XYZ file of C-alpha atoms in Angstrom:
209
model
C 0.000 0.000 0.000
C 1.333 3.442 -0.922
C 0.178 6.975 -0.224
C -2.153 8.543 -2.776
C -2.801 12.208 -3.411
C -5.407 13.555 -1.021
C -8.513 14.741 -2.851
C -10.743 16.554 -0.340
C -14.516 16.062 -0.475
C -16.828 19.031 -0.657
C -18.190 18.534 2.850
C -17.582 16.234 5.803
C -19.727 15.526 8.840
C -18.299 13.553 11.740
C -20.810 12.016 14.143
C -18.945 10.971 17.264
C -19.716 10.050 20.864
C -17.348 12.330 22.806
C -15.900 15.823 22.368
C -12.353 14.544 21.713
C -13.252 11.699 19.340
C -13.084 13.577 16.036
C -9.684 14.987 16.972
C -8.354 11.629 18.152
C -9.532 9.446 15.284
C -9.706 11.859 12.349
C -8.106 15.157 13.377
C -5.305 15.134 10.832
C -7.648 14.318 7.961
C -10.191 16.932 9.046
C -7.407 19.531 9.174
C -6.404 18.575 5.618
C -10.006 19.021 4.564
C -10.505 22.443 6.136
C -7.166 23.655 4.722
C -8.473 22.717 1.264
C -11.740 24.592 1.798
C -13.946 21.635 2.729
C -16.942 22.436 4.921
C -16.310 20.286 8.021
C -18.766 19.857 10.887
C -18.050 17.920 14.072
C -21.222 16.624 15.732
C -21.160 15.225 19.279
C -23.710 14.829 22.057
C -23.910 17.869 24.293
C -21.683 17.490 27.360
C -21.495 19.629 30.518
C -18.607 21.978 31.131
C -15.688 21.879 30.740
C -16.177 19.398 27.928
C -18.558 21.621 25.960
C -15.980 24.411 25.815
C -13.231 21.909 25.007
C -15.330 20.597 22.120
C -15.584 24.118 20.707
C -11.854 24.721 21.137
C -10.906 21.405 19.535
C -13.168 22.015 16.532
C -11.810 25.539 16.147
C -8.230 24.219 16.170
C -9.129 22.030 13.194
C -10.989 24.829 11.407
C -14.270 22.910 11.757
C -17.752 23.869 12.858
C -19.320 22.262 15.921
C -22.834 20.887 16.335
C -23.788 19.673 19.816
C -26.647 17.153 19.748
C -29.053 17.452 22.665
C -30.039 13.766 22.584
C -28.090 11.413 20.290
C -31.148 9.534 19.043
C -31.719 8.132 15.565
C -34.231 10.924 14.958
C -31.687 13.585 15.941
C -29.013 12.068 13.715
C -31.514 11.816 10.843
C -32.426 15.483 11.230
C -28.740 16.454 11.304
C -28.038 14.508 8.115
C -31.054 16.055 6.390
C -30.000 19.560 7.434
C -26.323 19.262 6.481
C -26.447 16.876 3.479
C -22.715 16.092 3.704
C -20.784 14.426 0.923
C -18.902 12.271 3.448
C -19.821 11.066 6.944
C -17.318 9.715 9.468
C -18.379 7.773 12.543
C -17.144 5.061 14.892
C -16.744 1.374 14.037
C -20.001 -0.496 14.533
C -18.143 -3.042 16.669
C -16.086 -0.524 18.635
C -14.967 -1.626 22.090
C -16.575 1.472 23.643
C -20.364 1.151 24.101
C -20.934 4.887 23.565
C -19.131 4.625 20.230
C -21.251 1.653 19.176
C -24.496 3.459 20.034
C -23.599 6.506 17.936
C -22.475 4.380 15.002
C -25.695 2.360 15.163
C -27.775 5.563 15.186
C -25.952 6.764 12.070
C -26.421 3.413 10.352
C -30.148 3.356 11.159
C -30.681 6.938 9.977
C -28.829 6.521 6.674
C -31.247 4.685 4.363
C -34.147 7.138 4.648
C -31.840 10.153 4.334
C -29.906 8.818 1.343
C -33.113 7.907 -0.491
C -34.541 11.378 0.192
C -31.444 13.481 -0.554
C -28.743 11.395 -2.230
C -26.413 12.335 0.631
C -24.088 11.336 2.116
C -22.295 9.947 -0.915
C -19.823 8.003 1.213
C -19.641 6.844 4.836
C -16.507 5.708 6.639
C -15.727 4.409 10.092
C -12.648 5.639 11.905
C -9.919 3.986 13.896
C -10.394 3.009 17.533
C -8.395 2.161 20.660
C -5.166 0.555 19.470
C -6.987 -0.317 16.238
C -8.869 -3.196 17.876
C -12.623 -3.730 17.587
C -14.665 -6.472 19.240
C -14.196 -8.461 16.025
C -10.441 -7.942 15.745
C -8.077 -5.440 14.108
C -9.311 -2.482 12.080
C -8.599 -3.370 8.423
C -6.375 -1.131 6.361
C -8.397 0.558 3.648
C -8.439 4.304 3.024
C -5.231 5.481 4.668
C -4.631 9.233 4.572
C -1.214 10.871 4.918
C -1.541 13.430 7.737
C 2.160 14.255 8.081
C 1.567 17.925 7.245
C -1.312 18.270 9.722
C 0.048 16.112 12.547
C 0.941 19.180 14.646
C -2.579 20.572 14.123
C -4.077 17.299 15.312
C -1.884 17.404 18.438
C -2.954 20.977 19.141
C -6.637 20.070 18.762
C -6.254 17.083 21.092
C -4.535 19.263 23.681
C -7.676 21.427 23.855
C -9.335 18.616 25.811
C -7.491 19.367 29.040
C -10.012 17.563 31.270
C -9.157 14.255 29.591
C -6.022 12.074 30.008
C -4.535 13.326 26.760
C -0.842 13.529 27.690
C -0.911 10.337 29.752
C -2.965 8.133 27.448
C -4.604 9.427 24.274
C -1.729 11.446 22.774
C 0.788 8.562 23.024
C -1.775 6.182 21.524
C -2.514 8.638 18.719
C 1.210 8.917 18.016
C 1.625 5.133 17.894
C -1.378 4.635 15.626
C -0.430 7.465 13.283
C 3.106 6.138 12.913
C 1.886 2.573 12.306
C -0.606 3.633 9.653
C 2.003 5.946 8.192
C 4.555 3.141 7.960
C 2.082 1.118 5.903
C 1.999 3.762 3.178
C 5.557 5.036 3.530
C 4.903 8.347 5.304
C 5.507 9.733 8.792
C 1.910 9.892 10.093
C -1.434 8.688 8.732
C -5.058 7.926 9.672
C -7.156 5.044 8.396
C -10.839 4.827 7.443
C -13.044 1.888 6.454
C -16.067 2.385 4.163
C -19.581 1.417 5.186
C -22.039 0.378 2.472
C -24.657 3.006 1.668
C -27.782 1.264 0.344
C -25.598 -1.699 -0.585
C -22.958 0.374 -2.398
C -19.344 0.942 -1.431
C -17.485 4.054 -2.629
C -15.531 3.803 -5.851
C -13.146 6.475 -4.573
C -9.900 5.325 -2.935
C -9.741 8.590 -0.991
C -12.358 10.307 1.148
C-alpha cells in the first residue's frame, strides 16, 4: 500500500460520541479538509462543562464547525443529516470496544437509508480507527489510509484542547503510535485510516475520502 494524493470532499460531517473523538480518530484528515476549503462539521452529544468548551476549542483548532446534539437519538441524527447533506460522513466502528461509540455508530447506520433515499447524501460513509486499532471483532482493516504528516501538529494541538481528559498520559501517546503505524504502511511519517460502510448496498468507488 502506498500513499495517494489527497482529494478533499466538498463537505464532511463527523458524528462521534465524545468531544475529543473527532480529533483523536480523524483530526489530521479533518485539518487537511478544512485547509483545502472543505466544509467540516463535528457533531457530538452535548456534554457539561468543561467538555462543551473543550469541544468548541478542539473544533476551532481544526478549522471545523461544531454541532452539539441534545439527545443522540436516531431521529436527531436523521435530522442532522437532512440539514447538512454532507458528501462524506465519518463515525465510529459499529463493533467498537466502547459502548458509547457503538451506540452513535448504530444511530448513524439506522438513519442513513431514509436520508440517502430522500437526498442522495451522504455519498460516502466511513468508520474511523479506535483504541489501538482493535474492535470487538479484531483489528481495524487497512483501507483508506490518509497521509496526515503535514497536519500532525494541528491534530496534536486540537487534542490538547481537551485538558479535562487524560490526553498527555494516554490518548496522545496512543494517537502517536497509531499514526506512525498507519504511516509506515503507506511510507509516510503519520497517517489515519478509514473503512467504508455500504450506503444502500454500495461501497465508494473512490480510494480517498
